[in-house]
Tab-separated table of C-alpha atoms and ligand atoms in Angstrom:
chain	number	residue	atom	x	y	z
A	1	MET	CA	-9.145	-11.936	33.201
A	2	ARG	CA	-7.303	-12.525	29.778
A	3	VAL	CA	-9.102	-14.998	27.684
A	4	PHE	CA	-7.735	-17.254	24.861
A	5	ASN	CA	-8.241	-15.153	21.868
A	6	PHE	CA	-8.319	-17.041	18.449
A	7	SER	CA	-9.010	-13.884	16.236
A	8	PRO	CA	-7.419	-13.887	12.713
A	9	GLY	CA	-6.108	-10.329	13.411
A	10	PRO	CA	-5.550	-8.125	15.127
A	11	ALA	CA	-4.513	-11.291	16.963
A	12	THR	CA	-3.515	-12.323	20.418
A	13	LEU	CA	0.044	-10.996	21.494
A	14	PRO	CA	2.586	-12.536	23.908
A	15	LEU	CA	1.855	-11.390	27.350
A	16	PRO	CA	5.385	-10.342	28.227
A	17	VAL	CA	5.328	-8.012	25.135
A	18	LEU	CA	2.164	-6.240	26.371
A	19	GLU	CA	3.604	-6.082	29.837
A	20	GLN	CA	6.715	-4.554	28.452
A	21	ALA	CA	4.931	-1.971	26.424
A	22	GLN	CA	2.740	-1.015	29.503
A	23	ALA	CA	5.704	-0.770	31.733
A	24	GLU	CA	7.566	1.464	29.378
A	25	LEU	CA	4.589	3.542	27.952
A	26	LEU	CA	4.849	6.791	29.979
A	27	ASP	CA	8.750	6.939	30.001
A	28	PHE	CA	10.572	5.181	27.424
A	29	ASN	CA	13.958	4.311	28.611
A	30	GLY	CA	14.603	7.510	31.016
A	31	SER	CA	13.756	9.741	27.986
A	32	GLY	CA	10.932	11.278	30.092
A	33	MET	CA	8.458	10.783	27.296
A	34	SER	CA	6.569	7.979	25.643
A	35	ILE	CA	7.820	6.063	22.453
A	36	VAL	CA	4.609	7.438	20.797
A	37	GLU	CA	5.409	11.073	21.583
A	38	MET	CA	8.882	11.321	20.148
A	39	SER	CA	10.387	12.011	16.812
A	40	HIS	CA	10.840	9.089	14.430
A	41	ARG	CA	13.953	10.660	13.353
A	42	GLY	CA	15.570	11.108	16.842
A	43	PRO	CA	18.106	9.047	18.209
A	44	VAL	CA	16.010	7.232	20.714
A	45	PHE	CA	13.596	5.983	18.161
A	46	LYS	CA	16.297	5.284	15.615
A	47	GLU	CA	18.024	2.918	17.942
A	48	VAL	CA	14.582	1.095	18.541
A	49	ALA	CA	14.066	0.958	14.819
A	50	GLU	CA	17.580	-0.408	14.256
A	51	ARG	CA	17.395	-2.928	16.805
A	52	SER	CA	14.149	-4.266	15.428
A	53	GLU	CA	15.461	-4.557	11.967
A	54	ALA	CA	18.598	-6.296	13.091
A	55	CYS	CA	16.306	-8.867	15.249
A	56	ILE	CA	14.026	-9.840	12.395
A	57	ARG	CA	17.143	-10.138	9.965
A	58	ARG	CA	18.681	-12.609	12.517
A	59	LEU	CA	15.369	-14.282	12.990
A	60	MET	CA	14.693	-14.778	9.293
A	61	SER	CA	18.537	-15.016	8.318
A	62	ILE	CA	17.852	-12.324	5.654
A	63	GLY	CA	21.030	-11.419	3.777
A	64	ASP	CA	22.276	-8.254	2.889
A	65	ASP	CA	21.173	-8.382	-0.739
A	66	TYR	CA	17.785	-7.646	0.840
A	67	VAL	CA	16.092	-4.539	2.265
A	68	VAL	CA	13.566	-4.765	5.260
A	69	LEU	CA	11.189	-1.872	5.015
A	70	PHE	CA	8.730	-1.113	7.922
A	71	LEU	CA	5.741	0.827	6.065
A	72	GLN	CA	2.226	1.939	6.597
A	73	GLY	CA	-0.700	0.790	4.634
A	74	GLY	CA	-1.560	-2.700	5.249
A	75	ALA	CA	-0.982	-5.773	3.250
A	76	GLN	CA	-3.653	-5.050	0.793
A	77	LEU	CA	-1.869	-1.752	-0.047
A	78	GLN	CA	1.047	-4.036	-0.913
A	79	PHE	CA	-1.355	-5.626	-3.685
A	80	SER	CA	-1.053	-2.508	-5.404
A	81	SER	CA	2.755	-1.745	-4.456
A	82	VAL	CA	3.983	-4.995	-5.872
A	83	PRO	CA	2.836	-4.512	-9.504
A	84	LEU	CA	3.635	-0.682	-9.238
A	85	ASN	CA	7.221	-1.552	-8.281
A	86	LEU	CA	7.874	-4.522	-10.339
A	87	MET	CA	5.885	-3.949	-13.721
A	88	GLY	CA	7.652	-0.813	-14.940
A	89	LYS	CA	9.795	-2.789	-17.288
A	90	ASN	CA	7.595	-5.718	-17.693
A	91	PRO	CA	3.958	-5.145	-17.358
A	92	VAL	CA	3.194	-8.997	-17.147
A	93	ALA	CA	2.842	-11.017	-13.848
A	94	ASP	CA	1.830	-14.658	-12.842
A	95	TYR	CA	-0.405	-15.085	-9.771
A	96	VAL	CA	-1.455	-18.290	-8.120
A	97	ASP	CA	-5.066	-18.139	-7.013
A	98	THR	CA	-5.618	-20.228	-3.789
A	99	GLY	CA	-8.143	-18.355	-1.825
A	100	ILE	CA	-9.869	-14.932	-1.075
A	101	TRP	CA	-6.667	-12.914	-0.372
A	102	SER	CA	-5.076	-14.350	-3.581
A	103	ALA	CA	-8.040	-13.200	-5.626
A	104	LYS	CA	-7.890	-9.715	-4.068
A	105	ALA	CA	-4.218	-9.427	-5.035
A	106	ILE	CA	-5.048	-10.607	-8.475
A	107	ALA	CA	-7.871	-8.080	-8.814
A	108	GLU	CA	-5.590	-5.227	-7.960
A	109	GLY	CA	-2.813	-6.577	-10.195
A	110	LYS	CA	-4.873	-6.330	-13.010
A	111	ARG	CA	-5.193	-2.610	-12.651
A	112	TYR	CA	-1.698	-2.075	-13.680
A	113	GLY	CA	-0.762	-4.832	-16.274
A	114	LYS	CA	-1.536	-8.319	-17.738
A	115	VAL	CA	-1.992	-10.778	-15.186
A	116	ASN	CA	-1.940	-14.649	-15.802
A	117	VAL	CA	-3.773	-16.662	-13.282
A	118	VAL	CA	-1.411	-19.764	-13.508
A	119	ALA	CA	-3.604	-21.940	-11.361
A	120	SER	CA	-6.760	-21.812	-9.270
A	121	SER	CA	-8.839	-23.740	-6.673
A	122	GLU	CA	-11.849	-21.418	-6.910
A	123	GLU	CA	-14.018	-24.385	-8.326
A	124	ALA	CA	-13.533	-26.221	-5.014
A	125	ARG	CA	-14.140	-23.064	-2.908
A	126	TYR	CA	-10.367	-22.842	-2.313
A	127	THR	CA	-10.054	-26.240	-0.483
A	128	TYR	CA	-6.802	-27.354	-1.950
A	129	ILE	CA	-3.527	-26.095	-3.613
A	130	PRO	CA	-3.124	-26.828	-7.285
A	131	GLU	CA	-0.131	-29.080	-7.977
A	132	PRO	CA	2.700	-26.758	-8.994
A	133	SER	CA	3.561	-29.092	-11.907
A	134	THR	CA	0.333	-28.087	-13.511
A	135	TRP	CA	0.685	-24.324	-13.058
A	136	LYS	CA	0.795	-22.519	-16.471
A	137	THR	CA	3.592	-20.093	-15.636
A	138	ASP	CA	5.377	-17.688	-17.812
A	139	PRO	CA	9.216	-17.828	-17.845
A	140	ASN	CA	9.109	-14.057	-18.875
A	141	ALA	CA	6.799	-12.761	-16.232
A	142	ALA	CA	7.722	-9.994	-14.060
A	143	TYR	CA	7.071	-12.060	-10.904
A	144	LEU	CA	5.108	-14.873	-9.533
A	145	HIS	CA	2.737	-13.903	-6.686
A	146	TYR	CA	1.223	-16.575	-4.055
A	147	THR	CA	-0.292	-16.426	-0.806
A	148	PRO	CA	1.610	-18.982	1.167
A	149	ASN	CA	-1.275	-19.004	3.860
A	150	GLU	CA	-4.797	-18.148	3.115
A	151	THR	CA	-6.138	-16.540	6.297
A	152	ILE	CA	-9.873	-17.289	5.416
A	153	GLY	CA	-9.634	-20.626	3.872
A	154	GLY	CA	-7.073	-22.162	6.056
A	155	VAL	CA	-4.941	-23.444	2.978
A	156	GLU	CA	-1.149	-23.325	3.521
A	157	PHE	CA	1.874	-24.130	1.216
A	158	HIS	CA	4.144	-26.422	3.271
A	159	TYR	CA	6.869	-25.894	0.767
A	160	VAL	CA	8.197	-22.801	-1.366
A	161	PRO	CA	7.204	-23.244	-5.047
A	162	ASN	CA	9.905	-23.216	-7.652
A	163	SER	CA	9.792	-20.085	-9.842
A	164	GLY	CA	12.877	-20.497	-11.777
A	165	ASP	CA	14.584	-17.042	-12.682
A	166	VAL	CA	11.107	-15.341	-12.091
A	167	PRO	CA	11.145	-13.323	-8.786
A	168	LEU	CA	8.905	-14.957	-6.367
A	169	VAL	CA	6.466	-12.510	-4.397
A	170	ALA	CA	4.577	-13.818	-1.378
A	171	ASP	CA	1.792	-12.359	0.799
A	172	MET	CA	3.118	-13.907	4.039
A	173	SER	CA	0.674	-11.839	6.338
A	174	SER	CA	-0.543	-14.873	8.170
A	175	THR	CA	2.515	-17.030	8.110
A	176	ILE	CA	5.570	-15.003	8.386
A	177	LEU	CA	7.975	-16.071	11.348
A	178	SER	CA	5.967	-19.268	11.860
A	179	ARG	CA	8.570	-21.577	11.026
A	180	PRO	CA	12.253	-21.466	9.069
A	181	LEU	CA	12.207	-19.937	5.495
A	182	ASP	CA	14.876	-19.543	2.853
A	183	VAL	CA	14.577	-16.101	2.266
A	184	SER	CA	16.978	-16.342	-0.678
A	185	ARG	CA	14.232	-18.115	-2.719
A	186	PHE	CA	12.075	-14.670	-2.759
A	187	GLY	CA	12.050	-11.597	-4.598
A	188	VAL	CA	9.618	-9.876	-2.345
A	189	ILE	CA	8.014	-10.942	1.050
A	190	TYR	CA	5.381	-8.780	2.617
A	191	ALA	CA	3.239	-9.039	5.651
A	192	GLY	CA	0.628	-6.983	7.440
A	193	ALA	CA	1.933	-7.097	11.198
A	194	GLN	CA	-1.327	-7.727	13.157
A	195	LYS	CA	-0.943	-11.575	13.248
A	196	ASN	CA	2.493	-12.753	13.964
A	197	ILE	CA	4.539	-9.386	13.929
A	198	GLY	CA	2.642	-7.119	16.386
A	199	ILE	CA	-0.025	-4.772	15.915
A	200	SER	CA	-1.933	-3.325	12.962
A	201	GLY	CA	-0.539	0.057	11.337
A	202	LEU	CA	2.740	-1.608	10.049
A	203	THR	CA	3.622	-3.626	7.054
A	204	VAL	CA	6.822	-5.341	6.826
A	205	VAL	CA	8.358	-5.719	3.402
A	206	ILE	CA	11.475	-7.426	2.397
A	207	VAL	CA	12.730	-6.781	-1.151
A	208	ARG	CA	15.782	-8.165	-2.877
A	209	LYS	CA	17.898	-5.222	-3.876
A	210	ASP	CA	18.244	-5.954	-7.477
A	211	LEU	CA	14.524	-5.389	-7.934
A	212	LEU	CA	14.682	-1.813	-6.616
A	213	ASP	CA	14.580	-0.301	-10.461
A	214	GLN	CA	11.727	-1.852	-11.858
A	215	ALA	CA	8.805	0.550	-10.814
A	216	MET	CA	6.215	2.116	-13.166
A	217	PRO	CA	6.434	6.027	-13.288
A	218	VAL	CA	2.983	6.460	-11.961
A	219	MET	CA	3.788	4.814	-8.830
A	220	PRO	CA	2.942	7.164	-5.676
A	221	ALA	CA	6.255	8.175	-4.208
A	222	MET	CA	5.730	6.862	-0.790
A	223	MET	CA	5.011	3.493	-2.302
A	224	GLY	CA	8.269	3.047	-3.677
A	225	TYR	CA	10.560	0.412	-2.527
A	226	ALA	CA	13.617	2.213	-3.696
A	227	LEU	CA	12.603	5.519	-2.025
A	228	GLN	CA	11.734	3.841	1.216
A	229	ALA	CA	14.860	1.535	0.994
A	230	LYS	CA	17.044	4.861	0.507
A	231	GLU	CA	15.397	6.606	3.405
A	232	ASN	CA	15.408	3.728	5.867
A	233	SER	CA	11.538	3.351	5.569
A	234	MET	CA	11.394	7.047	6.790
A	235	GLY	CA	10.210	8.605	3.690
A	236	ASN	CA	7.173	9.565	5.730
A	237	THR	CA	6.324	9.483	9.485
A	238	VAL	CA	6.551	5.693	10.358
A	239	PRO	CA	3.975	4.055	12.579
A	240	THR	CA	6.452	4.386	15.641
A	241	PHE	CA	4.311	2.596	18.189
A	242	ALA	CA	3.736	-0.737	15.763
A	243	TRP	CA	7.533	-0.693	14.933
A	244	TYR	CA	8.526	-0.643	18.479
A	245	VAL	CA	5.944	-3.405	19.444
A	246	ALA	CA	7.264	-5.514	16.354
A	247	GLY	CA	10.719	-5.178	18.058
A	248	LEU	CA	9.297	-6.514	21.294
A	249	VAL	CA	7.852	-9.256	19.470
A	250	PHE	CA	10.959	-10.203	17.604
A	251	GLU	CA	13.036	-10.102	20.826
A	252	TRP	CA	10.384	-12.435	22.408
A	253	LEU	CA	10.494	-14.818	19.614
A	254	GLU	CA	14.273	-14.957	19.830
A	255	LYS	CA	14.126	-15.815	23.607
A	256	GLU	CA	11.564	-18.410	22.808
A	257	GLY	CA	14.065	-20.142	20.539
A	258	GLY	CA	13.220	-18.509	17.183
A	259	VAL	CA	11.562	-19.927	13.985
A	260	ASP	CA	12.714	-23.291	14.768
A	261	ALA	CA	10.981	-23.518	18.153
A	262	MET	CA	7.980	-21.792	16.808
A	263	ALA	CA	7.845	-24.452	13.873
A	264	GLU	CA	7.692	-27.262	16.358
A	265	ARG	CA	5.223	-25.547	18.664
A	266	ASN	CA	2.988	-24.498	15.868
A	267	GLN	CA	2.989	-28.024	14.250
A	268	ARG	CA	2.111	-29.471	17.441
A	269	LYS	CA	-0.562	-26.837	18.294
A	270	ALA	CA	-2.366	-27.377	14.631
A	271	ALA	CA	-1.780	-31.214	14.965
A	272	LYS	CA	-3.780	-31.219	18.340
A	273	LEU	CA	-6.608	-29.365	16.820
A	274	TYR	CA	-6.920	-31.320	13.474
A	275	GLY	CA	-6.623	-34.537	15.594
A	276	CYS	CA	-9.728	-33.500	17.595
A	277	ILE	CA	-11.526	-32.629	14.435
A	278	ASP	CA	-10.677	-35.766	12.623
A	279	ALA	CA	-11.403	-38.049	15.506
A	280	SER	CA	-14.960	-36.708	15.476
A	281	ASN	CA	-18.101	-37.311	13.251
A	282	PHE	CA	-19.474	-33.906	14.580
A	283	TYR	CA	-16.464	-31.610	13.395
A	284	SER	CA	-14.954	-31.425	9.933
A	285	SER	CA	-12.237	-29.621	8.062
A	286	PRO	CA	-13.059	-28.517	4.562
A	287	VAL	CA	-9.292	-28.440	3.614
A	288	ALA	CA	-7.302	-31.048	1.955
A	289	GLU	CA	-5.023	-32.848	4.274
A	290	ASN	CA	-1.845	-32.102	2.521
A	291	CYS	CA	-2.255	-28.223	2.696
A	292	ARG	CA	-3.919	-27.689	6.063
A	293	SER	CA	-2.917	-24.543	7.693
A	294	TRP	CA	-0.838	-24.379	10.963
A	295	MET	CA	-2.133	-20.885	11.440
A	296	ASN	CA	-5.839	-20.736	10.735
A	297	VAL	CA	-8.071	-23.525	11.367
A	298	PRO	CA	-11.535	-23.461	9.883
A	299	PHE	CA	-13.876	-26.096	10.918
A	300	THR	CA	-17.655	-26.695	10.755
A	301	LEU	CA	-20.093	-28.436	12.960
A	302	ALA	CA	-22.301	-31.245	11.626
A	303	ASP	CA	-25.285	-29.019	12.216
A	304	ASP	CA	-24.772	-25.336	11.543
A	305	ALA	CA	-28.148	-24.800	13.836
A	306	LEU	CA	-25.447	-25.254	16.750
A	307	ASP	CA	-23.051	-22.816	15.695
A	308	GLY	CA	-24.424	-19.783	17.705
A	309	ARG	CA	-24.589	-22.102	20.851
A	310	PHE	CA	-21.057	-23.168	20.174
A	311	LEU	CA	-19.780	-19.647	20.112
A	312	GLU	CA	-21.792	-18.520	23.197
A	313	GLU	CA	-20.436	-21.319	25.276
A	314	ALA	CA	-17.017	-21.209	23.939
A	315	ASP	CA	-17.008	-17.316	24.819
A	316	ALA	CA	-18.338	-18.267	28.298
A	317	ALA	CA	-15.308	-20.737	28.629
A	318	GLY	CA	-12.992	-17.865	27.907
A	319	LEU	CA	-12.378	-18.847	24.062
A	320	SER	CA	-12.881	-15.841	22.110
A	321	GLY	CA	-12.808	-14.929	18.442
A	322	LEU	CA	-13.762	-18.368	16.917
A	323	LYS	CA	-16.572	-17.255	14.629
A	324	GLY	CA	-15.753	-18.307	11.037
A	325	HIS	CA	-15.331	-16.180	7.996
A	326	ARG	CA	-18.693	-16.209	6.108
A	327	PHE	CA	-17.090	-17.757	2.868
A	328	VAL	CA	-16.390	-20.893	4.912
A	329	GLY	CA	-18.978	-20.758	7.697
A	330	GLY	CA	-18.763	-22.436	11.001
A	331	MET	CA	-15.554	-21.795	13.120
A	332	ARG	CA	-12.128	-20.760	12.669
A	333	ALA	CA	-9.368	-20.887	15.225
A	334	SER	CA	-6.314	-18.550	14.598
A	335	ILE	CA	-3.494	-20.082	16.433
A	336	TYR	CA	-0.581	-17.759	15.578
A	337	ASN	CA	3.100	-17.997	17.401
A	338	ALA	CA	1.551	-15.892	20.379
A	339	MET	CA	-1.309	-18.457	20.876
A	340	PRO	CA	0.071	-20.674	23.775
A	341	GLU	CA	-0.305	-24.405	23.644
A	342	GLU	CA	-2.550	-24.163	26.610
A	343	GLY	CA	-4.861	-22.224	24.739
A	344	VAL	CA	-5.422	-25.016	22.021
A	345	ASP	CA	-5.633	-27.490	24.914
A	346	ALA	CA	-8.328	-25.563	26.240
A	347	LEU	CA	-10.126	-25.398	23.018
A	348	VAL	CA	-9.790	-29.242	22.233
A	349	GLU	CA	-11.139	-29.841	25.592
A	350	PHE	CA	-14.190	-27.654	25.041
A	351	MET	CA	-14.845	-29.239	21.702
A	352	ARG	CA	-14.772	-32.710	22.848
A	353	ASP	CA	-17.189	-31.621	25.659
A	354	PHE	CA	-19.406	-29.928	23.547
A	355	GLU	CA	-19.816	-32.806	21.016
A	356	GLN	CA	-20.573	-35.084	23.797
A	357	ARG	CA	-23.294	-32.777	25.359
A	358	VAL	CA	-25.049	-32.095	21.892
A	359	ALA	CA	-24.407	-34.823	19.519
B	1	PMP	N1	-3.534	-10.730	2.947
B	1	PMP	C1	-3.522	-11.902	3.815
B	1	PMP	C2	-3.208	-13.112	3.660
B	1	PMP	C3	-4.284	-11.495	5.113
B	1	PMP	O1	-4.686	-12.394	5.918
B	1	PMP	C4	-4.903	-10.188	5.149
B	1	PMP	C5	-5.669	-9.785	6.529
B	1	PMP	N2	-6.415	-10.649	7.034
B	1	PMP	C6	-4.754	-9.232	4.339
B	1	PMP	C7	-3.898	-9.719	3.216
B	1	PMP	C8	-5.136	-7.859	4.161
B	1	PMP	O2	-4.446	-7.072	5.367
B	1	PMP	P1	-4.720	-5.754	5.648
B	1	PMP	O3	-6.044	-5.522	6.347
B	1	PMP	O4	-3.391	-5.332	6.531
B	1	PMP	O5	-4.614	-4.890	4.377
């Protein structure tokens, strides 16, 4: 039996995607071999790669002035790739500090140049987003980095901050494709695949072409956006299976109605869950109301001695992966695109029932 899986990532995938991958695993498209056994440079994989890129370009309306890279290394390697690729001419960058992932990006950025932390909510344990009008930005920075959705804290920007002429760089690992986005506002967007794109092992990086000549000379060649752009991401052997699965997820998304339909569904799912939390004296959300994430919903119980029992009973009810991150405690429900609305309904019903029984 498949359970509702609320893990933050690797996360649940759409069932039709898994079924298609299973059906095609031994013999891909009559080639007589698996997609994971063939050359990444051969014609069969090349078509898979091109279809997948074309599909994400349609989904996100990505213009020709951007390259889309499919790379190894995870989102955290981008914490290094971004400064290495963008600080070559100007080793000064602005960072907004809204959570654990922002803080890790900042720590990594500091290895390569001067980092200005323009605003931070650390003093409030990252439960809100500092008002952009208070950010102490540098108009000459090489870029402004922020984390649109903090996967651990459950804090999400519901707008794109204005960075003026400074290229805006975003770690969209846990929010990409969850809603429409004006890509033209960004210099670089990167996202680990294991939440809204597919499986781990792949990182999608979208780079505005005019930023491809700003790299630091010490940059490892394979981390170079320009090199990977020139090689169609094939500077080294690409994560073929993860790229293929990403393509299946993009096509599923398109069939489901694209990012507009996802936004509607995600907002509705989140509203149901926050509604349940807010209607009760037993559950609470630590996050300020104007920046509550649609993707990751942390919540605590009135008595943390009940956490273990909540998790055990949830598991028994087919609701998996709800243990919160130790930084916040309590629970966290990750409800990415692939989490069906029925999963959220089942969770809400379980939460109400649990509260009635124990409170
Ligand atoms: N940034 C964010 C916002 C994340 O949620 C995560 C993973 N949870 C990471 C970075 C790190 O990703 P990876 O493990 O792929 O390096």
